[in-house]
Amino acid sequence: MSKPVNVYSISQVSQVLNESLPGVLARLGYTETFELVDQKLLIGYSIALVAAVSFFIDKRFVHDDIVHYQQVLVGAYFVLSVIFWYFKKYVEKSVVYSGKTKNGNATIKISTAYEEGKPQYSVMFTDKDKKRVESKLEINTVFSAEGYLQTDLFLEWVKQQLATLDNKKQ
């Protein structure tokens, strides 16, 4: 059993629920995918590579010979930084889990949020067809009075939300 959480701190509760999602969804037959993380890493490494090339040519060559190259590299750095910002703001959003079933028939993305001072955990389930189910989980339904997460209750709640999402498809 995990250690208890302060159920009056929605940020701690949200963190515990986010961390338990992969285990719960694994029990439901989902495998976590890391496509969004891989894409973010690719953009980040590209930014670092442009910066490294800029530094290298600045140290190796005379300033007057490389001004045009530096301008291109600064432009590339700017464009990649804007792409990275856009990716984090609009593509990745607040996605905490991305996965698919073992047979690959269903994919899912789960975004979470919370509002400080409200004992609700907002969860958005999105499937590959962009159908969505937004639900609010009352904290006291999955946590005991002592602050322990009751994973079986959380599993049942997630299962209900996935069933609602499946019913929306039909």
Short mmCIF file of C-alpha atoms in Angstrom, two decimals:
data_model
loop_
_atom_site.label_atom_id
_atom_site.label_comp_id
_atom_site.label_asym_id
_atom_site.label_seq_id
_atom_site.Cartn_x
_atom_site.Cartn_y
_atom_site.Cartn_z
CA MET A 1 0.00 0.00 0.00
CA SER A 2 1.23 3.49 -0.81
CA LYS A 3 1.67 6.21 1.72
CA PRO A 4 -1.32 8.41 2.57
CA VAL A 5 -1.97 11.73 0.83
CA ASN A 6 -3.35 14.94 2.23
CA VAL A 7 -6.80 14.78 0.62
CA TYR A 8 -7.23 18.52 1.21
CA SER A 9 -4.37 19.27 -1.17
CA ILE A 10 -5.80 18.85 -4.65
CA SER A 11 -2.34 19.14 -6.21
CA GLN A 12 -1.07 16.14 -4.20
CA VAL A 13 -4.23 14.18 -4.98
CA SER A 14 -3.91 15.02 -8.67
CA GLN A 15 -0.29 13.89 -8.72
CA VAL A 16 -1.16 10.56 -7.10
CA LEU A 17 -4.02 9.97 -9.52
CA ASN A 18 -1.85 10.91 -12.53
CA GLU A 19 0.85 8.49 -11.38
CA SER A 20 -1.65 5.68 -10.90
CA LEU A 21 -3.27 6.03 -14.34
CA PRO A 22 -0.72 3.83 -16.21
CA GLY A 23 -1.22 0.98 -13.75
CA VAL A 24 -5.00 1.25 -13.83
CA LEU A 25 -5.11 1.36 -17.63
CA ALA A 26 -2.66 -1.54 -17.86
CA ARG A 27 -5.16 -3.59 -15.87
CA LEU A 28 -7.79 -2.61 -18.47
CA GLY A 29 -5.63 -3.83 -21.37
CA TYR A 30 -3.93 -0.60 -22.45
CA THR A 31 -0.24 -0.15 -23.16
CA GLU A 32 1.29 3.29 -22.65
CA THR A 33 2.72 4.95 -25.75
CA PHE A 34 5.24 7.76 -25.74
CA GLU A 35 4.61 9.39 -29.13
CA LEU A 36 4.07 12.87 -27.68
CA VAL A 37 7.20 12.61 -25.54
CA ASP A 38 9.23 11.44 -28.55
CA GLN A 39 7.99 14.34 -30.67
CA LYS A 40 8.78 16.83 -27.91
CA LEU A 41 12.26 15.37 -27.52
CA LEU A 42 12.87 15.59 -31.27
CA ILE A 43 11.97 19.28 -31.30
CA GLY A 44 14.06 19.95 -28.17
CA TYR A 45 17.11 18.12 -29.53
CA SER A 46 16.77 20.03 -32.81
CA ILE A 47 16.86 23.31 -30.90
CA ALA A 48 19.96 22.16 -29.01
CA LEU A 49 21.64 21.05 -32.25
CA VAL A 50 21.03 24.44 -33.89
CA ALA A 51 22.47 26.18 -30.82
CA ALA A 52 25.51 23.87 -30.80
CA VAL A 53 26.20 24.45 -34.50
CA SER A 54 25.91 28.19 -33.98
CA PHE A 55 28.36 28.08 -31.08
CA PHE A 56 30.79 25.87 -33.01
CA ILE A 57 30.96 28.02 -36.13
CA ASP A 58 31.19 31.16 -34.02
CA LYS A 59 34.29 29.78 -32.29
CA ARG A 60 35.94 28.28 -35.38
CA PHE A 61 35.53 31.01 -38.00
CA VAL A 62 35.95 34.75 -38.38
CA HIS A 63 32.85 36.76 -37.60
CA ASP A 64 32.57 38.46 -41.02
CA ASP A 65 32.60 35.11 -42.85
CA ILE A 66 29.72 33.56 -40.90
CA VAL A 67 27.22 36.39 -40.43
CA HIS A 68 24.79 34.96 -42.98
CA TYR A 69 25.06 31.47 -41.49
CA GLN A 70 24.41 32.84 -38.02
CA GLN A 71 21.34 34.69 -39.27
CA VAL A 72 19.98 31.46 -40.73
CA LEU A 73 20.75 29.57 -37.52
CA VAL A 74 19.10 32.24 -35.35
CA GLY A 75 16.04 32.10 -37.62
CA ALA A 76 15.95 28.30 -37.36
CA TYR A 77 16.31 28.53 -33.58
CA PHE A 78 13.41 30.98 -33.42
CA VAL A 79 11.17 28.85 -35.65
CA LEU A 80 11.93 25.67 -33.68
CA SER A 81 11.28 27.49 -30.41
CA VAL A 82 7.88 28.65 -31.68
CA ILE A 83 7.09 25.10 -32.80
CA PHE A 84 8.08 23.81 -29.36
CA TRP A 85 5.87 26.40 -27.65
CA TYR A 86 2.93 25.55 -29.94
CA PHE A 87 3.41 21.83 -29.33
CA LYS A 88 3.38 22.22 -25.53
CA LYS A 89 0.47 24.67 -25.54
CA TYR A 90 -1.89 23.15 -28.11
CA VAL A 91 -0.83 19.60 -29.00
CA GLU A 92 0.40 18.17 -25.72
CA LYS A 93 -1.81 20.37 -23.52
CA SER A 94 -2.20 18.60 -20.21
CA VAL A 95 -1.99 15.03 -21.52
CA VAL A 96 -0.77 12.74 -18.74
CA TYR A 97 -1.39 9.41 -20.47
CA SER A 98 -1.39 8.22 -24.04
CA GLY A 99 -1.96 4.58 -24.82
CA LYS A 100 -3.49 1.92 -27.00
CA THR A 101 -4.96 -1.51 -26.53
CA LYS A 102 -2.72 -4.50 -27.03
CA ASN A 103 -4.46 -5.36 -30.32
CA GLY A 104 -4.17 -1.72 -31.45
CA ASN A 105 -7.90 -1.24 -32.05
CA ALA A 106 -8.35 1.59 -29.58
CA THR A 107 -6.13 4.50 -28.66
CA ILE A 108 -6.72 6.97 -25.89
CA LYS A 109 -5.30 10.22 -24.54
CA ILE A 110 -6.09 11.37 -21.05
CA SER A 111 -5.76 14.99 -19.99
CA THR A 112 -6.23 16.09 -16.41
CA ALA A 113 -6.70 19.35 -14.60
CA TYR A 114 -7.79 20.61 -11.23
CA GLU A 115 -8.96 23.83 -9.72
CA GLU A 116 -7.34 24.76 -6.45
CA GLY A 117 -9.81 24.72 -3.59
CA LYS A 118 -12.30 22.35 -5.26
CA PRO A 119 -12.21 18.65 -4.39
CA GLN A 120 -12.64 17.60 -8.02
CA TYR A 121 -10.26 15.99 -10.47
CA SER A 122 -11.20 16.88 -14.05
CA VAL A 123 -10.37 14.23 -16.61
CA MET A 124 -10.76 14.39 -20.40
CA PHE A 125 -10.76 11.07 -22.27
CA THR A 126 -10.12 11.39 -26.02
CA ASP A 127 -10.06 8.54 -28.52
CA LYS A 128 -8.47 8.27 -31.96
CA ASP A 129 -11.64 9.61 -33.61
CA LYS A 130 -11.39 12.77 -31.47
CA LYS A 131 -14.49 11.84 -29.50
CA ARG A 132 -14.28 13.14 -25.95
CA VAL A 133 -15.71 12.52 -22.54
CA GLU A 134 -15.03 15.06 -19.84
CA SER A 135 -15.68 13.94 -16.29
CA LYS A 136 -15.15 15.25 -12.82
CA LEU A 137 -14.11 12.82 -10.15
CA GLU A 138 -15.03 13.68 -6.59
CA ILE A 139 -11.89 13.05 -4.53
CA ASN A 140 -13.69 11.42 -1.62
CA THR A 141 -14.99 8.63 -3.87
CA VAL A 142 -11.55 7.08 -4.52
CA PHE A 143 -9.59 8.12 -1.42
CA SER A 144 -10.18 6.79 2.06
CA ALA A 145 -10.59 9.13 5.02
CA GLU A 146 -6.95 8.41 5.93
CA GLY A 147 -5.77 9.53 2.47
CA TYR A 148 -5.09 6.18 0.82
CA LEU A 149 -5.97 5.74 -2.84
CA GLN A 150 -8.44 2.90 -3.32
CA THR A 151 -7.24 1.69 -6.69
CA ASP A 152 -10.14 -0.70 -7.27
CA LEU A 153 -12.63 2.18 -6.98
CA PHE A 154 -10.48 4.32 -9.27
CA LEU A 155 -10.28 1.42 -11.73
CA GLU A 156 -14.07 1.09 -11.75
CA TRP A 157 -14.48 4.84 -12.30
CA VAL A 158 -12.03 4.81 -15.24
CA LYS A 159 -13.80 1.74 -16.66
CA GLN A 160 -17.13 3.60 -16.51
CA GLN A 161 -15.64 6.61 -18.32
CA LEU A 162 -14.17 4.39 -21.05
CA ALA A 163 -17.55 2.68 -21.47
CA THR A 164 -19.18 6.10 -21.87
CA LEU A 165 -16.58 6.98 -24.49
CA ASP A 166 -17.25 3.69 -26.34
CA ASN A 167 -21.01 4.36 -26.26
CA LYS A 168 -20.38 7.77 -27.81
CA LYS A 169 -18.74 6.11 -30.81
CA GLN A 170 -21.89 4.22 -31.75
#
